[in-house]
mmCIF file of C-alpha atoms in Angstrom:
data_model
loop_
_atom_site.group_PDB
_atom_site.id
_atom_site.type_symbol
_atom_site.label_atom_id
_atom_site.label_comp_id
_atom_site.label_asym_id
_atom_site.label_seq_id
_atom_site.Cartn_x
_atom_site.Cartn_y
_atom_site.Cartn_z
ATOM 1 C CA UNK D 17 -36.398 -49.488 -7.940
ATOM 2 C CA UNK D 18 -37.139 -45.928 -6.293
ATOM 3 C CA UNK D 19 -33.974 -43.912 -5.338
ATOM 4 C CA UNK D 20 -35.326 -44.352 -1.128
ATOM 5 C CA UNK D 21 -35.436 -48.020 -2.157
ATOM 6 C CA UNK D 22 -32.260 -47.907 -4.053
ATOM 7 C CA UNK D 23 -30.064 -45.937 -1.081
ATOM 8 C CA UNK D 24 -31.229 -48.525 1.294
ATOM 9 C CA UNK D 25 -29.930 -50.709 -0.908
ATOM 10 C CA UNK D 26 -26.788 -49.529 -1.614
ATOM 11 C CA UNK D 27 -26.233 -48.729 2.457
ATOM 12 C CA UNK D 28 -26.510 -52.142 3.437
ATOM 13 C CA UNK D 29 -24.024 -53.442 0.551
ATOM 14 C CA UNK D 30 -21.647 -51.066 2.253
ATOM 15 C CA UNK D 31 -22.228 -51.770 5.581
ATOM 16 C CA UNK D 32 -21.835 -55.626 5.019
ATOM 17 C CA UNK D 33 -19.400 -55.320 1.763
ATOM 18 C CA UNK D 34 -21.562 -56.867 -0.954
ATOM 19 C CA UNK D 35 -20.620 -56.817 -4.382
ATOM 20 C CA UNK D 36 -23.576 -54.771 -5.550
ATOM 21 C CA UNK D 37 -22.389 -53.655 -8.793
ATOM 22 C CA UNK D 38 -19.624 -55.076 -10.894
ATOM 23 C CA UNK D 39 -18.517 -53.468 -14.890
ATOM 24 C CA UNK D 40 -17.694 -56.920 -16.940
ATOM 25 C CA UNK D 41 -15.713 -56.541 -20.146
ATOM 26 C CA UNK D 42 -16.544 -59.265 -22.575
ATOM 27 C CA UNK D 43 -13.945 -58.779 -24.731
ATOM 28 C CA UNK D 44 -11.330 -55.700 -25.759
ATOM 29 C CA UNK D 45 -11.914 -56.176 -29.202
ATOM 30 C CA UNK D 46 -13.462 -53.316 -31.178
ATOM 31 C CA UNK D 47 -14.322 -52.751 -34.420
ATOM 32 C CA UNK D 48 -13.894 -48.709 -33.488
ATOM 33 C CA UNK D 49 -10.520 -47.300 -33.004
ATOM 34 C CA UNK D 50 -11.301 -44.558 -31.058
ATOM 35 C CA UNK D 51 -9.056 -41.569 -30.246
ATOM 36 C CA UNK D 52 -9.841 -41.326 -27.138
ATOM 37 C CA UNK D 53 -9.688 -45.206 -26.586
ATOM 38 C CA UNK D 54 -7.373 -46.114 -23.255
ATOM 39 C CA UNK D 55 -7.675 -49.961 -24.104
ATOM 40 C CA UNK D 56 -5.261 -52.972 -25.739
ATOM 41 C CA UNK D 57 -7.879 -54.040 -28.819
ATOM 42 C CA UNK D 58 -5.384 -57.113 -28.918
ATOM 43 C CA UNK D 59 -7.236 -60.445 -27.889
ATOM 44 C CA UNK D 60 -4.806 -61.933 -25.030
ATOM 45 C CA UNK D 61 -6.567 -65.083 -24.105
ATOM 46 C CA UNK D 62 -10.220 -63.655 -23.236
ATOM 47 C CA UNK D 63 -12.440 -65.776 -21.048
ATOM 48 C CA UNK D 64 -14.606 -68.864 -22.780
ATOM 49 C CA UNK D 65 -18.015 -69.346 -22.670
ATOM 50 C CA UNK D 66 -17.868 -71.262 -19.484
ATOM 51 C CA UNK D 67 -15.602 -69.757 -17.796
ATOM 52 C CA UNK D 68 -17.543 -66.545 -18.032
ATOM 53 C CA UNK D 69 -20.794 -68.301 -17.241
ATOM 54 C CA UNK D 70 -18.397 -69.379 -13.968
ATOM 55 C CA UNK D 71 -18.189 -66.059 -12.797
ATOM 56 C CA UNK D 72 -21.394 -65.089 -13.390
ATOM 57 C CA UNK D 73 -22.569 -68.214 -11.072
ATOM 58 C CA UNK D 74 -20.081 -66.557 -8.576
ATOM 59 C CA UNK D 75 -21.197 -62.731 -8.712
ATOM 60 C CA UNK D 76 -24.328 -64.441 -8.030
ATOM 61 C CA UNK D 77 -23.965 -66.280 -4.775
ATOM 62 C CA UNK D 78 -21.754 -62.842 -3.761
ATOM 63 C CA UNK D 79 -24.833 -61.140 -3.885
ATOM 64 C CA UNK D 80 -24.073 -58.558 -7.013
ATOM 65 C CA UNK D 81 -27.508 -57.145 -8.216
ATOM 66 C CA UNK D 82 -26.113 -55.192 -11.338
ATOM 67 C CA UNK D 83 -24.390 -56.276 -13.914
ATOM 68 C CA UNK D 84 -23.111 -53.672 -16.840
ATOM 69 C CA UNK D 85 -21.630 -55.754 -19.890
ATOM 70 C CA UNK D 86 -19.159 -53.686 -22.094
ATOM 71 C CA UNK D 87 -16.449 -53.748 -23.777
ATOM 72 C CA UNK D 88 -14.045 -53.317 -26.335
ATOM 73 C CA UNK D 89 -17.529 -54.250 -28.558
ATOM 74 C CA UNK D 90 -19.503 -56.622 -27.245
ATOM 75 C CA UNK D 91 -21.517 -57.708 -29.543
ATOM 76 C CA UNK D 92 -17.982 -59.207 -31.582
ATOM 77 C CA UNK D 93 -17.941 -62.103 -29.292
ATOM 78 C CA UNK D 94 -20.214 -64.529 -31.313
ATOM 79 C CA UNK D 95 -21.627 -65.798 -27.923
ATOM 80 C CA UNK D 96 -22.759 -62.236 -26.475
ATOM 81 C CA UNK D 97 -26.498 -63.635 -26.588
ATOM 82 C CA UNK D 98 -25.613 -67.041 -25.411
ATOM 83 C CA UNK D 99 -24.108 -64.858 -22.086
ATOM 84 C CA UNK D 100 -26.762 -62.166 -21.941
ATOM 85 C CA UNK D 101 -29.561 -65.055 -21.329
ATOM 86 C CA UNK D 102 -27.475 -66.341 -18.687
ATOM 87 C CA UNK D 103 -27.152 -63.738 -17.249
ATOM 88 C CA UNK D 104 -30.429 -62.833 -17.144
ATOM 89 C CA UNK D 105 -31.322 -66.452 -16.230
ATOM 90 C CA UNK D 106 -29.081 -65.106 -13.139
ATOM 91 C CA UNK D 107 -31.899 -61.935 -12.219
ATOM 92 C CA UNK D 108 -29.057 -59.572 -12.782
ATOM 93 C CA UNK D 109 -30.386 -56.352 -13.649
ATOM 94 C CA UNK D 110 -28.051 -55.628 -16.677
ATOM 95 C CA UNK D 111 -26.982 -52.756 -18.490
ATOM 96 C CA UNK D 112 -25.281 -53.114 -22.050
ATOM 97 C CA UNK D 113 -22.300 -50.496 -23.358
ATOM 98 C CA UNK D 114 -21.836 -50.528 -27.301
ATOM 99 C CA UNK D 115 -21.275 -48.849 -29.778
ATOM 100 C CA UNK D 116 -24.152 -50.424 -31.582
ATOM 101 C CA UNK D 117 -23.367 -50.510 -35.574
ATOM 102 C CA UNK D 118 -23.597 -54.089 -35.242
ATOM 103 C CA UNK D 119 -27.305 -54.230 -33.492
ATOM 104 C CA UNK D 120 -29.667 -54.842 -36.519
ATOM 105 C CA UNK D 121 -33.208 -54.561 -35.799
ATOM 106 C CA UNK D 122 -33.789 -58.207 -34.982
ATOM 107 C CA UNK D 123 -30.735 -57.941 -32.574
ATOM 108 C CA UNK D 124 -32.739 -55.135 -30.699
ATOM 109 C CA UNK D 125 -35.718 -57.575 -30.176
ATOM 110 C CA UNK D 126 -33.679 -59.956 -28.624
ATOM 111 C CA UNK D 127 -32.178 -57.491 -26.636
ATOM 112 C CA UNK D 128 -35.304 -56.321 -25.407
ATOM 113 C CA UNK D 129 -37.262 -59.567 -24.978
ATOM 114 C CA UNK D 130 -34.084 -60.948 -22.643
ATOM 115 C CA UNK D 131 -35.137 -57.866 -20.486
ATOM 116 C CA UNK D 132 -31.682 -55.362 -20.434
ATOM 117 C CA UNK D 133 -32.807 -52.806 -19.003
ATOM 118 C CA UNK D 134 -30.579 -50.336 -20.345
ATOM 119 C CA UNK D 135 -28.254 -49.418 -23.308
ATOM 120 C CA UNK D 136 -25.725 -46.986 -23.606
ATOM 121 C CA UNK D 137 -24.548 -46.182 -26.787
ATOM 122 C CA UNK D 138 -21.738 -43.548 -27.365
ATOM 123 C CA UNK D 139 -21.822 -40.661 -29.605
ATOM 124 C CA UNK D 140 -19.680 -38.606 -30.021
ATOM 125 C CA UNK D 141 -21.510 -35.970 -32.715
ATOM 126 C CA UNK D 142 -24.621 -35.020 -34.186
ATOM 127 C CA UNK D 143 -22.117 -33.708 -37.683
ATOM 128 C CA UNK D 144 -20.942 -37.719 -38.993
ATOM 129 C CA UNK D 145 -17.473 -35.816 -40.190
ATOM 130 C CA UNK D 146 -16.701 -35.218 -36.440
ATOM 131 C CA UNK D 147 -17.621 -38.518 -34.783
ATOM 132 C CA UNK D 148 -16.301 -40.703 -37.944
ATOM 133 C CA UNK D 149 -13.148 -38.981 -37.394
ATOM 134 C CA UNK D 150 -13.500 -39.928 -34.024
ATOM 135 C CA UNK D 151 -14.518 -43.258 -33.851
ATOM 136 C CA UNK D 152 -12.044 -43.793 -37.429
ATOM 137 C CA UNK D 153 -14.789 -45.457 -39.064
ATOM 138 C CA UNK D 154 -16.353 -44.398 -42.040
ATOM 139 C CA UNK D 155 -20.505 -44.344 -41.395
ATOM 140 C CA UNK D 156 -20.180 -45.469 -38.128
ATOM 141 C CA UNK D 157 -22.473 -42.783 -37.290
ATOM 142 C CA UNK D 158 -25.151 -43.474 -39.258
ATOM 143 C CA UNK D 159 -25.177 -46.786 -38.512
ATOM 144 C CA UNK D 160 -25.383 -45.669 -34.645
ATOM 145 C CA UNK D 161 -28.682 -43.981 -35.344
ATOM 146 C CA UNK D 162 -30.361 -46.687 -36.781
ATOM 147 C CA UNK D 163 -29.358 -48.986 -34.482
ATOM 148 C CA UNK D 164 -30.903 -46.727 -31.970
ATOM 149 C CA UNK D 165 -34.126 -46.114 -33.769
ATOM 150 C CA UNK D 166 -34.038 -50.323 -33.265
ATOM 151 C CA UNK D 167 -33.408 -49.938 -29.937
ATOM 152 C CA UNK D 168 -35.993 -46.896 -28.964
ATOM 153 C CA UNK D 169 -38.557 -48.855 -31.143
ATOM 154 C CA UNK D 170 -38.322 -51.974 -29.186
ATOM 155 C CA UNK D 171 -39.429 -49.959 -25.981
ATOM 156 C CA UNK D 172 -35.882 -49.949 -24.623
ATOM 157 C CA UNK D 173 -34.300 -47.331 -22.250
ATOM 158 C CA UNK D 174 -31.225 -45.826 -24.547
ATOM 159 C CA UNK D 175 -29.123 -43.543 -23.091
ATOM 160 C CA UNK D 176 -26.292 -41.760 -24.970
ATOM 161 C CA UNK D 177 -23.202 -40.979 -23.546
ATOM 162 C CA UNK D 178 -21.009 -37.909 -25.373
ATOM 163 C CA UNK D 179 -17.724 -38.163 -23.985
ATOM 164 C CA UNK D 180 -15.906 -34.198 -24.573
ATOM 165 C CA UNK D 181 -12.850 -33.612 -26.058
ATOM 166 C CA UNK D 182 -10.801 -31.375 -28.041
ATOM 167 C CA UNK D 183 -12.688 -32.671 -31.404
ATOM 168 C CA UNK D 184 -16.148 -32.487 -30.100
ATOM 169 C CA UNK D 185 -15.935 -29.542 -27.709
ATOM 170 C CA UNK D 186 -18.538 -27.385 -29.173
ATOM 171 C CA UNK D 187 -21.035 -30.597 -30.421
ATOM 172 C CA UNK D 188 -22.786 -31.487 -27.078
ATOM 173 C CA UNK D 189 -25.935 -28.926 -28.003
ATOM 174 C CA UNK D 190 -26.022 -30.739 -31.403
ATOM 175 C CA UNK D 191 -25.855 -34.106 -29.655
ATOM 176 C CA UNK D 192 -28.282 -33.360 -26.904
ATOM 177 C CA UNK D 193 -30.774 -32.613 -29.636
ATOM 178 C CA UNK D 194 -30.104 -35.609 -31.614
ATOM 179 C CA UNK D 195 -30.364 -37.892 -28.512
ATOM 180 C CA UNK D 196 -34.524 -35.759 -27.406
ATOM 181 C CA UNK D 197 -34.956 -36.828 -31.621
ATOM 182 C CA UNK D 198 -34.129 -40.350 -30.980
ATOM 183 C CA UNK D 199 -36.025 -40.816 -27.708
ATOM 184 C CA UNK D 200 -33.054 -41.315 -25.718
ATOM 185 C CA UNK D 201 -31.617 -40.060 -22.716
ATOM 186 C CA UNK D 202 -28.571 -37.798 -22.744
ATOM 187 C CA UNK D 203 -25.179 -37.537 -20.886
ATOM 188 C CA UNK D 204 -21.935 -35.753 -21.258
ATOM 189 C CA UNK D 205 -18.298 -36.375 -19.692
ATOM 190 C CA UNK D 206 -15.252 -34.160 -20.312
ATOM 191 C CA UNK D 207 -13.313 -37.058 -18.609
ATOM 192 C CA UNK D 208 -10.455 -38.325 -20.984
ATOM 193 C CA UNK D 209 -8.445 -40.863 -19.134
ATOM 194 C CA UNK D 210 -5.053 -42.454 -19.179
ATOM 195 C CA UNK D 211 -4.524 -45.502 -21.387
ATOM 196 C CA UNK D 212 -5.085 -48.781 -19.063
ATOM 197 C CA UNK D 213 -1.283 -49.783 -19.371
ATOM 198 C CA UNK D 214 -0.314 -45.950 -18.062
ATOM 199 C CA UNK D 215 0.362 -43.838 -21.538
ATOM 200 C CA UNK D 216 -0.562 -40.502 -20.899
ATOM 201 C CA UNK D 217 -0.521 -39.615 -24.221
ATOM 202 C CA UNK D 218 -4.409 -39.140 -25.246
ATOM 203 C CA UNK D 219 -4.619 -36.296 -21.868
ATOM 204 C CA UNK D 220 -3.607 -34.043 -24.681
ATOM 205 C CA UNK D 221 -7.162 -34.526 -26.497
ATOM 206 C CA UNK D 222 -8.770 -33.080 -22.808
ATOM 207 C CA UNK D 223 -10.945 -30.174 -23.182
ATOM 208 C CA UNK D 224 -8.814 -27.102 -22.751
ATOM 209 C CA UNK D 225 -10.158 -25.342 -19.502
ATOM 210 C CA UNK D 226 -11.483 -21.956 -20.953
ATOM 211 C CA UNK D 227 -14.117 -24.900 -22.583
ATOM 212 C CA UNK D 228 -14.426 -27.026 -19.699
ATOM 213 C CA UNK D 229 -15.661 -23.346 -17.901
ATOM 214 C CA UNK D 230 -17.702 -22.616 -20.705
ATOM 215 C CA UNK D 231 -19.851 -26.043 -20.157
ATOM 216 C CA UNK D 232 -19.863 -25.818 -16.841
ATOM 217 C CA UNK D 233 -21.670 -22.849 -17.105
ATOM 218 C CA UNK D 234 -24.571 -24.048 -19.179
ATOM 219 C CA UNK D 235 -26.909 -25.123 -16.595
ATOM 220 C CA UNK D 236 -29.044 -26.603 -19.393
ATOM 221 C CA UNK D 237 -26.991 -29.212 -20.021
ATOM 222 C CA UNK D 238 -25.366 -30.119 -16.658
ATOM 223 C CA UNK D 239 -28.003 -29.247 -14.443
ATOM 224 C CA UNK D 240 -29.343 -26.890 -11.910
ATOM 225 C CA UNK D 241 -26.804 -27.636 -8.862
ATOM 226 C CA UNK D 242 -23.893 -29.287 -10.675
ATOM 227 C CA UNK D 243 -21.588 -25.966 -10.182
ATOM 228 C CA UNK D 244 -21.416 -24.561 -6.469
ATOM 229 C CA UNK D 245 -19.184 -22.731 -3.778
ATOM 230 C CA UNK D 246 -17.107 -24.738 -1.879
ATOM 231 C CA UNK D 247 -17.319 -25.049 2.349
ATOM 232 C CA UNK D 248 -15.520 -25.998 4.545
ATOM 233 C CA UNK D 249 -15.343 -30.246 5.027
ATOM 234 C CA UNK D 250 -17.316 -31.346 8.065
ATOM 235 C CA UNK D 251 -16.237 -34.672 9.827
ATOM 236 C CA UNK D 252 -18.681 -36.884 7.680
ATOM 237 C CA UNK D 253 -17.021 -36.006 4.956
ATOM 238 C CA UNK D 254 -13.809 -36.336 5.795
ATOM 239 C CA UNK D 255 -14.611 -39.679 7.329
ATOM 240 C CA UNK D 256 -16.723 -40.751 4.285
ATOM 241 C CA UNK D 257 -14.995 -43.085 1.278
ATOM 242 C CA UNK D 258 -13.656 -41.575 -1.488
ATOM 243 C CA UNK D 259 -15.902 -43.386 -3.896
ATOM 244 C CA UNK D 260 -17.870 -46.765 -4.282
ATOM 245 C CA UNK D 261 -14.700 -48.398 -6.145
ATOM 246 C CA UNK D 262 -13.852 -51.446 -3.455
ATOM 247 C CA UNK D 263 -16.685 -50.919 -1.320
ATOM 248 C CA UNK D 264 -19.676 -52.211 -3.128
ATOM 249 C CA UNK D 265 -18.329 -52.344 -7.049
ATOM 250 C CA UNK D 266 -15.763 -53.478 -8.933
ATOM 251 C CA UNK D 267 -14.227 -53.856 -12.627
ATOM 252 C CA UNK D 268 -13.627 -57.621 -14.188
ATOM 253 C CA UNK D 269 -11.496 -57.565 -17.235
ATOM 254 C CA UNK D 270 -12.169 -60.163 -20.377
ATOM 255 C CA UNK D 271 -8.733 -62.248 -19.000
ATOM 256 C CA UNK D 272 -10.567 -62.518 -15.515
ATOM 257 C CA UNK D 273 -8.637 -59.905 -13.455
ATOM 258 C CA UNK D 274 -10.484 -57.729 -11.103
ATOM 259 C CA UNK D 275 -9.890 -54.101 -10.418
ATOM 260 C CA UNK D 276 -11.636 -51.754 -8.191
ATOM 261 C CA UNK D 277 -13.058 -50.363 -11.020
ATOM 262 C CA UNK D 278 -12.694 -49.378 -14.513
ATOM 263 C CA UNK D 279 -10.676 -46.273 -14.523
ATOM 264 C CA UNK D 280 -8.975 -47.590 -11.414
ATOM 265 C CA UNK D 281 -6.668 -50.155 -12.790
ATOM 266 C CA UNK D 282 -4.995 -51.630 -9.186
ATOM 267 C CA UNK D 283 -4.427 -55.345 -10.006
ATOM 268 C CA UNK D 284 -6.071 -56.961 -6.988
ATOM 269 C CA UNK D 285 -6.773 -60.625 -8.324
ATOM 270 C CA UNK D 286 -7.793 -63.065 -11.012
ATOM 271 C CA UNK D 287 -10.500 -65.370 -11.409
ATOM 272 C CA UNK D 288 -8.728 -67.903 -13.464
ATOM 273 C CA UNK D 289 -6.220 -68.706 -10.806
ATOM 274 C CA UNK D 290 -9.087 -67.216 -7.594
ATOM 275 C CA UNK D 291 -12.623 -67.618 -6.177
ATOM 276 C CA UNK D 292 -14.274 -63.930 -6.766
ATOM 277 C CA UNK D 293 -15.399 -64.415 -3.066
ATOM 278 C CA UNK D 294 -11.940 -65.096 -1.929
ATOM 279 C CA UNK D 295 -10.543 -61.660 -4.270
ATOM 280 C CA UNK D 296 -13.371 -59.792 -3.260
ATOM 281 C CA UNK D 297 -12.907 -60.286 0.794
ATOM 282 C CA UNK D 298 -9.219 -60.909 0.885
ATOM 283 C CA UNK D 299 -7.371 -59.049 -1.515
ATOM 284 C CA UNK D 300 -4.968 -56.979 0.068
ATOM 285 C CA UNK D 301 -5.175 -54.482 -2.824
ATOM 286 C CA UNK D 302 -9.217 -54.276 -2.299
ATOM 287 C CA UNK D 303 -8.532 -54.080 1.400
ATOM 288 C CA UNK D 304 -5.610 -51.116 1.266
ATOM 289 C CA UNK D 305 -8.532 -49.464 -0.771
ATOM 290 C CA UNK D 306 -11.477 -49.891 1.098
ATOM 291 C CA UNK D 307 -9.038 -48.698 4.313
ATOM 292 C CA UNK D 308 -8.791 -45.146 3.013
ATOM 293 C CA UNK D 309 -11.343 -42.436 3.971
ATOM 294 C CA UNK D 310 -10.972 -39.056 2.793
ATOM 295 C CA UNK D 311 -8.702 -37.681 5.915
ATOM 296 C CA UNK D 312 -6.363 -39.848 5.015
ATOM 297 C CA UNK D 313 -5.163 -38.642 1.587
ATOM 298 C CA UNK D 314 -1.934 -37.149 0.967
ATOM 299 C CA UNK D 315 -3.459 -33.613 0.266
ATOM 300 C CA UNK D 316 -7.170 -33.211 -0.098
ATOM 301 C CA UNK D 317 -8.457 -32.676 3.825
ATOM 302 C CA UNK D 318 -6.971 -29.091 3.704
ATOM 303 C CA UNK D 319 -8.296 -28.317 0.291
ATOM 304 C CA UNK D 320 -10.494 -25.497 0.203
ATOM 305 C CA UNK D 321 -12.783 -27.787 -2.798
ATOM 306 C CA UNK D 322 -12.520 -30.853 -0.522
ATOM 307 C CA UNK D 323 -16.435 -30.533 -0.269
ATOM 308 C CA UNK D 324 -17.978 -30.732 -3.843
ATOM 309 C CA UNK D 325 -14.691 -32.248 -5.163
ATOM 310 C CA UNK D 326 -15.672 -35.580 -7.374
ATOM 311 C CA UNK D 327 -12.034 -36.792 -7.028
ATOM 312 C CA UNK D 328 -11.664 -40.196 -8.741
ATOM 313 C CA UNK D 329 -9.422 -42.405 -6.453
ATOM 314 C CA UNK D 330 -8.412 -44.583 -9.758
ATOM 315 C CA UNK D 331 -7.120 -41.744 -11.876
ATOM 316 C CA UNK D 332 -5.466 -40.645 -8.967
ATOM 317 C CA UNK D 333 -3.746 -43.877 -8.705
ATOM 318 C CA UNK D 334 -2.664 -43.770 -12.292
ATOM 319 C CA UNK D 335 -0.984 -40.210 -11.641
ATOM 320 C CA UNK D 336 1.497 -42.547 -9.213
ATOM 321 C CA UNK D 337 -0.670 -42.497 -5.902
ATOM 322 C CA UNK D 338 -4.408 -43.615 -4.998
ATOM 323 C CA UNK D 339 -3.953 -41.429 -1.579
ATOM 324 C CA UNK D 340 -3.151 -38.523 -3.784
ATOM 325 C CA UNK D 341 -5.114 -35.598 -6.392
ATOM 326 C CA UNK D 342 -5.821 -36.031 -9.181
ATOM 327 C CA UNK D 343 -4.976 -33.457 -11.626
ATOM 328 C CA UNK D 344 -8.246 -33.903 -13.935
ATOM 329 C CA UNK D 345 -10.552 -33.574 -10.920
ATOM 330 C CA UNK D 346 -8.949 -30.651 -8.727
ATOM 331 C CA UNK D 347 -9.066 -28.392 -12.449
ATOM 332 C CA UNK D 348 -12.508 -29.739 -12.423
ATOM 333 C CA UNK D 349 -13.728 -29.132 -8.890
ATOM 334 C CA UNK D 350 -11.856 -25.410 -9.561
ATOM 335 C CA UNK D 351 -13.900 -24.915 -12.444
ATOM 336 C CA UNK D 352 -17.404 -25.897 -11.231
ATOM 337 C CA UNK D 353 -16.634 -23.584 -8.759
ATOM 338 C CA UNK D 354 -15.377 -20.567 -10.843
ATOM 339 C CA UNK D 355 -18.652 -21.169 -12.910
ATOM 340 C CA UNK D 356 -20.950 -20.928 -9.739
ATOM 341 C CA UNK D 357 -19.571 -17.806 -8.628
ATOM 342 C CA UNK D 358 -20.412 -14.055 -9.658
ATOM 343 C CA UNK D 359 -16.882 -13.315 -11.209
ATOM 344 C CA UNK D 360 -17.266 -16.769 -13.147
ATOM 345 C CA UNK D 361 -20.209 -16.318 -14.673
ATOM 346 C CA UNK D 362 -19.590 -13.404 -16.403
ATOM 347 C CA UNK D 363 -16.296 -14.496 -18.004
#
C-alpha cells in the first residue's frame, strides 16, 4: 500500500473512528526475562482458542485492517499457528513481534506461506555477552540470528528493533551492521517505559542524557530530519490529537482488556464481559481520550518544543495524568533540539 494510499486510509479511519490498527497480545508468557521488561510473565487466565478467534471475528466486522500479534512470546502458546491462519483467513494484514529463538526453519516457512507480512525481532546487541545479559538467557542471541537467517531466507520482511539502554548504549552501530548482514531492516528506541502495573523502577536503566544527545546527533542512524529547531505551534497543531491511541488503534491484552494502546495502560473495557464494538464506541475512557486535542493539556500549548514534541499521551498517563508531560518525551524533544542546533552539535 503506497504512503498517498496509506494516508487516505488512515484519514478516513479518523474521520469515521474505525479501528484501523489494533496491538494483540497472545499471551504474557516469555521464555526471556528481560531487564527492561514492563510486563506480569504470570499466566492469569489468558484467552482460549475461541475466544480469541471471537475477537478476531469482531475486529473484523469493526473494520481493523492491521493486526500486530505479540507478546510476552508468542510462539509459547501451542496454538499461535492455529490463530495466525485465522487470522489471515480474516485478510488482516499482520505483523508478528518475537523474540524468535523458538522459530526453527520449518516454522519460518509456515510463517511465510500464511503471508505475515512482517516480523520484528528484538535485539538488543551485536556482542552475545551484552544482549544475553539482557535478555537473561544464555545463547539467546545466537539463536536470534538463525532464526532470522530462517526468516530472511524465506523471502520475509524482518525488521529488528534495538531498544537503548544503559547496557546497550554504545551497541546500536554494532547492531545496525548486524541487522544490513542479515538482510533486515533496522530500528532503534531509547524509550524505556514504566512497568504495566506502574513500578517505576526499570526508568533507572534509561539512557543517561549526555548519550541520548550523543545519538541524536548521528544522523546516520536516526535520519536526516529527525533533530530540528522548534517554532512556534500554529492552530492545526494545537487543534490536532495527541497521537493515534483512541482514534484509529488500540491495545488488547491476552485476558481480553482493551487499552488505548500499549504503553498507554487506561483500562477502558473487556471483551470477556463486552462487544469490542460496544468498548470501542462507548467507552467513556476511549471517549475522555479521543476528547483531548493538544490545547487542552495541562502544560504543553505554551511550550516552546510543542511543535516537534513526540509526547506519548500513555506514558504521560502513567506519570499520574494523560492531559499532562511526560518527563521521557519533553528531555527528548529538548535533546533533538540541542542536537539540531549550532551550540549542540559541537558538544
Amino acid at each position: 500500500m503506497t504512503s498517498h494510499v496509506l494516508d487516505r486510509v488512515r484519514d478516513r479511519a479518523f474521520a469515521e473512528r474505525i479501528p484501523l490498527a489494533v496491538h494483540f497480545d497472545l499471551t504474557y508468557r516469555c521464555n526471556e526475562r528481560c531487564v527492561h521488561c514492563y510486563l506480569d510473565h504470570e499466566d492469569h487466565g489468558e484467552m482460549t482458542t475461541a475466544e480469541v478467534k471471537d475477537v478476531l471475528d469482531q475486529l473484523a466486522s469493526s473494520g481493523t485492517l492491521f493486526l500486530t500479534f505479540s507478546g510476552g512470546e508468542l510462539l509459547l502458546r501451542k496454538d499461535f499457528f492455529e490463530l495466525l491462519a485465522y487470522a489471515r483467513q480474516l485478510q488482516f494484514d499482520v505483523k508478528i513481534k518475537t523474540n524468535a529463538i523458538l522459530i526453527k526453519e520449518a516454522d519460518a516457512v509456515r510463517i511465510r506461506d500464511l503471508g505475515v507480512r512482517q516480523v520484528q525481532i528484538s535485539v538488543y546487541s551485536h556482542r552475545p555477552d551484552v544482549h544475553d545479559a539482557i535478555t537473561k538467557v544464555r545463547g539467546s542471541l545466537a539463536r536470534t540470528i538463525a532464526a532470522i537467517r530462517f526468516l530472511s531466507a524465506c523471502g520475509l520482511k524482518v525488521t529488528i528493533a534495538n531498544v537503548l539502554m544503559r547496557q546497550n548504549a554504545s551497541d546500536y552501530h554494532g547492531v545496525r551492521a548486524l541487522a544490513k548482514d542479515l538482510g533486515a531492516e533496522y530500528t532503534l528506541d531509547p524509550t524505556i517505559t514504566p512497568k504495566m502495573n506502574g513500578d517505576t523502577s526499570i526508568l533507572a536503566l534509561r539512557m543517561p542524557e549526555a548519550q541520548v544527545l550523543h545519538l541524536f546527533k548521528d544522523a546516520a542512524v536516526v535520519g536526516e530530519g529527525f533533530c530540528s529547531l522548534p517554532t512556534e505551534a500554529d492552530a492545526e497543531t494545537l487543534d490536532s490529537a495527541p497521537c493515534s491511541a483512541g482514534h484509529i488503534a488500540c491495545y488488547i491484552t491476552p485476558y481480553g482488556d482493551v487499552y488505548p494502546c500499549v504503553q498507554f495502560p487506561l483500562p477502558s473495557g473487556n471483551l470477556r464481559q463486552q462487544r469490542f464494538d460496544d468498548v470501542w464506541h462507548h467507552s467513556p475512557q476511549l471517549n475522555e481520550v479521543r476528547s483531548i486535542r493538544t490545547r487542552d493539556l495541562t502544560t504543553c500549548p505554551s511550550c516552546t518544543y510543542v511543535s516537534t514534541c513526540t509526547r506519548c499521551p500513555g506514558l504521560a498517563y502513567m506519570e499520574g495524568n494523560m492531559r499532562g508531560p511526560s518527563s521521557a518525551d519533553c528531555e527528548k524533544s529538548m535533546l533533538r533540539a540541542r542536537a539540531a542546533s549550532p551550540e549542540g552539535a559541537s558538544e
